[in-house]
CSV table of C-alpha atoms in Angstrom, one decimal:
chain,number,residue,atom,x,y,z
A,52,LEU,CA,1.9,-6.8,-5.1
A,53,THR,CA,4.8,-6.6,-2.9
A,54,TYR,CA,7.1,-7.7,-5.6
A,55,ASN,CA,5.7,-4.8,-7.7
A,56,ALA,CA,5.8,-2.3,-5.1
A,57,LYS,CA,9.3,-3.2,-4.6
A,58,MET,CA,10.2,-2.9,-8.2
A,59,SER,CA,8.4,0.4,-8.6
A,60,GLY,CA,10.4,1.7,-5.6
A,61,ALA,CA,7.6,1.7,-3.0
A,62,SER,CA,7.9,-0.1,0.3
A,63,ALA,CA,5.3,-2.9,1.4
A,64,GLU,CA,4.3,-0.2,3.9
A,65,VAL,CA,3.2,2.2,1.5
A,66,LEU,CA,1.5,-0.6,-0.3
A,67,GLU,CA,-0.3,-1.7,3.0
A,68,LYS,CA,-1.6,1.9,3.5
A,69,GLY,CA,-2.8,2.0,-0.2
A,70,ILE,CA,-4.7,-1.1,0.2
A,71,ALA,CA,-6.0,0.0,3.6
A,72,SER,CA,-7.5,2.9,2.3
A,73,LEU,CA,-8.7,1.3,-1.0
A,74,SER,CA,-10.5,-1.2,1.2
A,75,GLN,CA,-12.4,1.8,3.1
A,76,LYS,CA,-13.4,3.5,0.1
A,77,MET,CA,-14.8,0.3,-1.3
A,78,ALA,CA,-16.7,-0.3,1.5
A,79,ALA,CA,-18.2,3.2,1.5
A,80,ASN,CA,-19.1,2.4,-1.9
A,81,ASP,CA,-17.1,5.5,-3.0
A,82,LYS,CA,-18.1,6.6,-6.5
A,83,VAL,CA,-14.9,6.7,-8.1
A,84,PHE,CA,-15.0,3.2,-8.9
A,85,GLU,CA,-18.2,3.6,-10.9
A,86,SER,CA,-16.8,6.6,-12.6
A,87,MET,CA,-13.7,4.2,-13.8
A,88,GLY,CA,-16.2,1.5,-14.9
A,89,ILE,CA,-14.9,-0.7,-12.1
A,90,LYS,CA,-17.3,-3.1,-10.3
A,91,ILE,CA,-16.4,-3.3,-6.5
A,92,ARG,CA,-19.1,-6.0,-5.8
A,93,SER,CA,-19.0,-9.6,-7.2
A,94,ALA,CA,-22.1,-11.3,-8.8
A,95,ASN,CA,-23.2,-12.4,-5.2
A,96,GLY,CA,-22.9,-8.8,-3.8
A,97,ASP,CA,-20.0,-9.2,-1.8
A,98,LEU,CA,-17.1,-6.8,-2.0
A,99,ARG,CA,-14.4,-8.1,-4.2
A,100,ALA,CA,-10.7,-8.5,-2.9
A,101,ALA,CA,-9.2,-5.1,-2.9
A,102,ASP,CA,-5.9,-6.4,-4.5
A,103,ASP,CA,-8.1,-7.7,-7.3
A,104,VAL,CA,-9.6,-4.1,-7.6
A,105,LEU,CA,-6.1,-2.7,-7.6
A,106,GLU,CA,-4.9,-4.7,-10.3
A,107,GLU,CA,-8.1,-3.5,-12.3
A,108,MET,CA,-7.4,-0.1,-11.4
A,109,ALA,CA,-3.9,-0.4,-12.5
A,110,ASP,CA,-4.9,-1.5,-15.8
A,111,LYS,CA,-7.4,1.5,-16.1
A,112,PHE,CA,-4.7,4.1,-15.1
A,113,ALA,CA,-2.4,2.6,-17.8
A,114,SER,CA,-4.9,3.3,-20.3
A,115,TYR,CA,-5.5,7.1,-19.5
A,116,ALA,CA,-3.4,10.1,-20.6
A,117,ASP,CA,-1.1,11.5,-18.2
A,118,GLY,CA,-1.8,14.8,-17.0
A,119,PRO,CA,-3.6,16.5,-13.9
A,120,ALA,CA,-6.7,14.7,-14.5
A,121,LYS,CA,-5.3,11.3,-13.9
A,122,VAL,CA,-3.2,12.4,-10.8
A,123,ALA,CA,-6.7,13.7,-9.5
A,124,LEU,CA,-8.3,10.5,-10.0
A,125,ALA,CA,-5.3,8.7,-8.4
A,126,ASN,CA,-5.4,10.9,-5.4
A,127,GLU,CA,-9.3,10.4,-5.1
A,128,ALA,CA,-9.3,6.6,-5.6
A,129,MET,CA,-6.1,5.8,-3.3
A,130,GLY,CA,-6.0,9.0,-0.8
A,131,LYS,CA,-3.6,11.6,-1.2
A,132,SER,CA,-0.3,10.4,0.3
């Protein structure tokens, strides 16, 4: 993930903050994941690793049309920077 962040122009610090925000939302069982069709818990009920969820989110976002709705969903999911 650090490599991908650097390739996109983001710093490792920005990535760490995003993962921390994502982890907090996962722990709070935020409904944004459900709205995207992403399961945040494994079959045994444990929270999935945040980096795995982030990769799944990236795949979902890649399939969405660009525009204000996509930006709003990204802000809701990752927190506004």
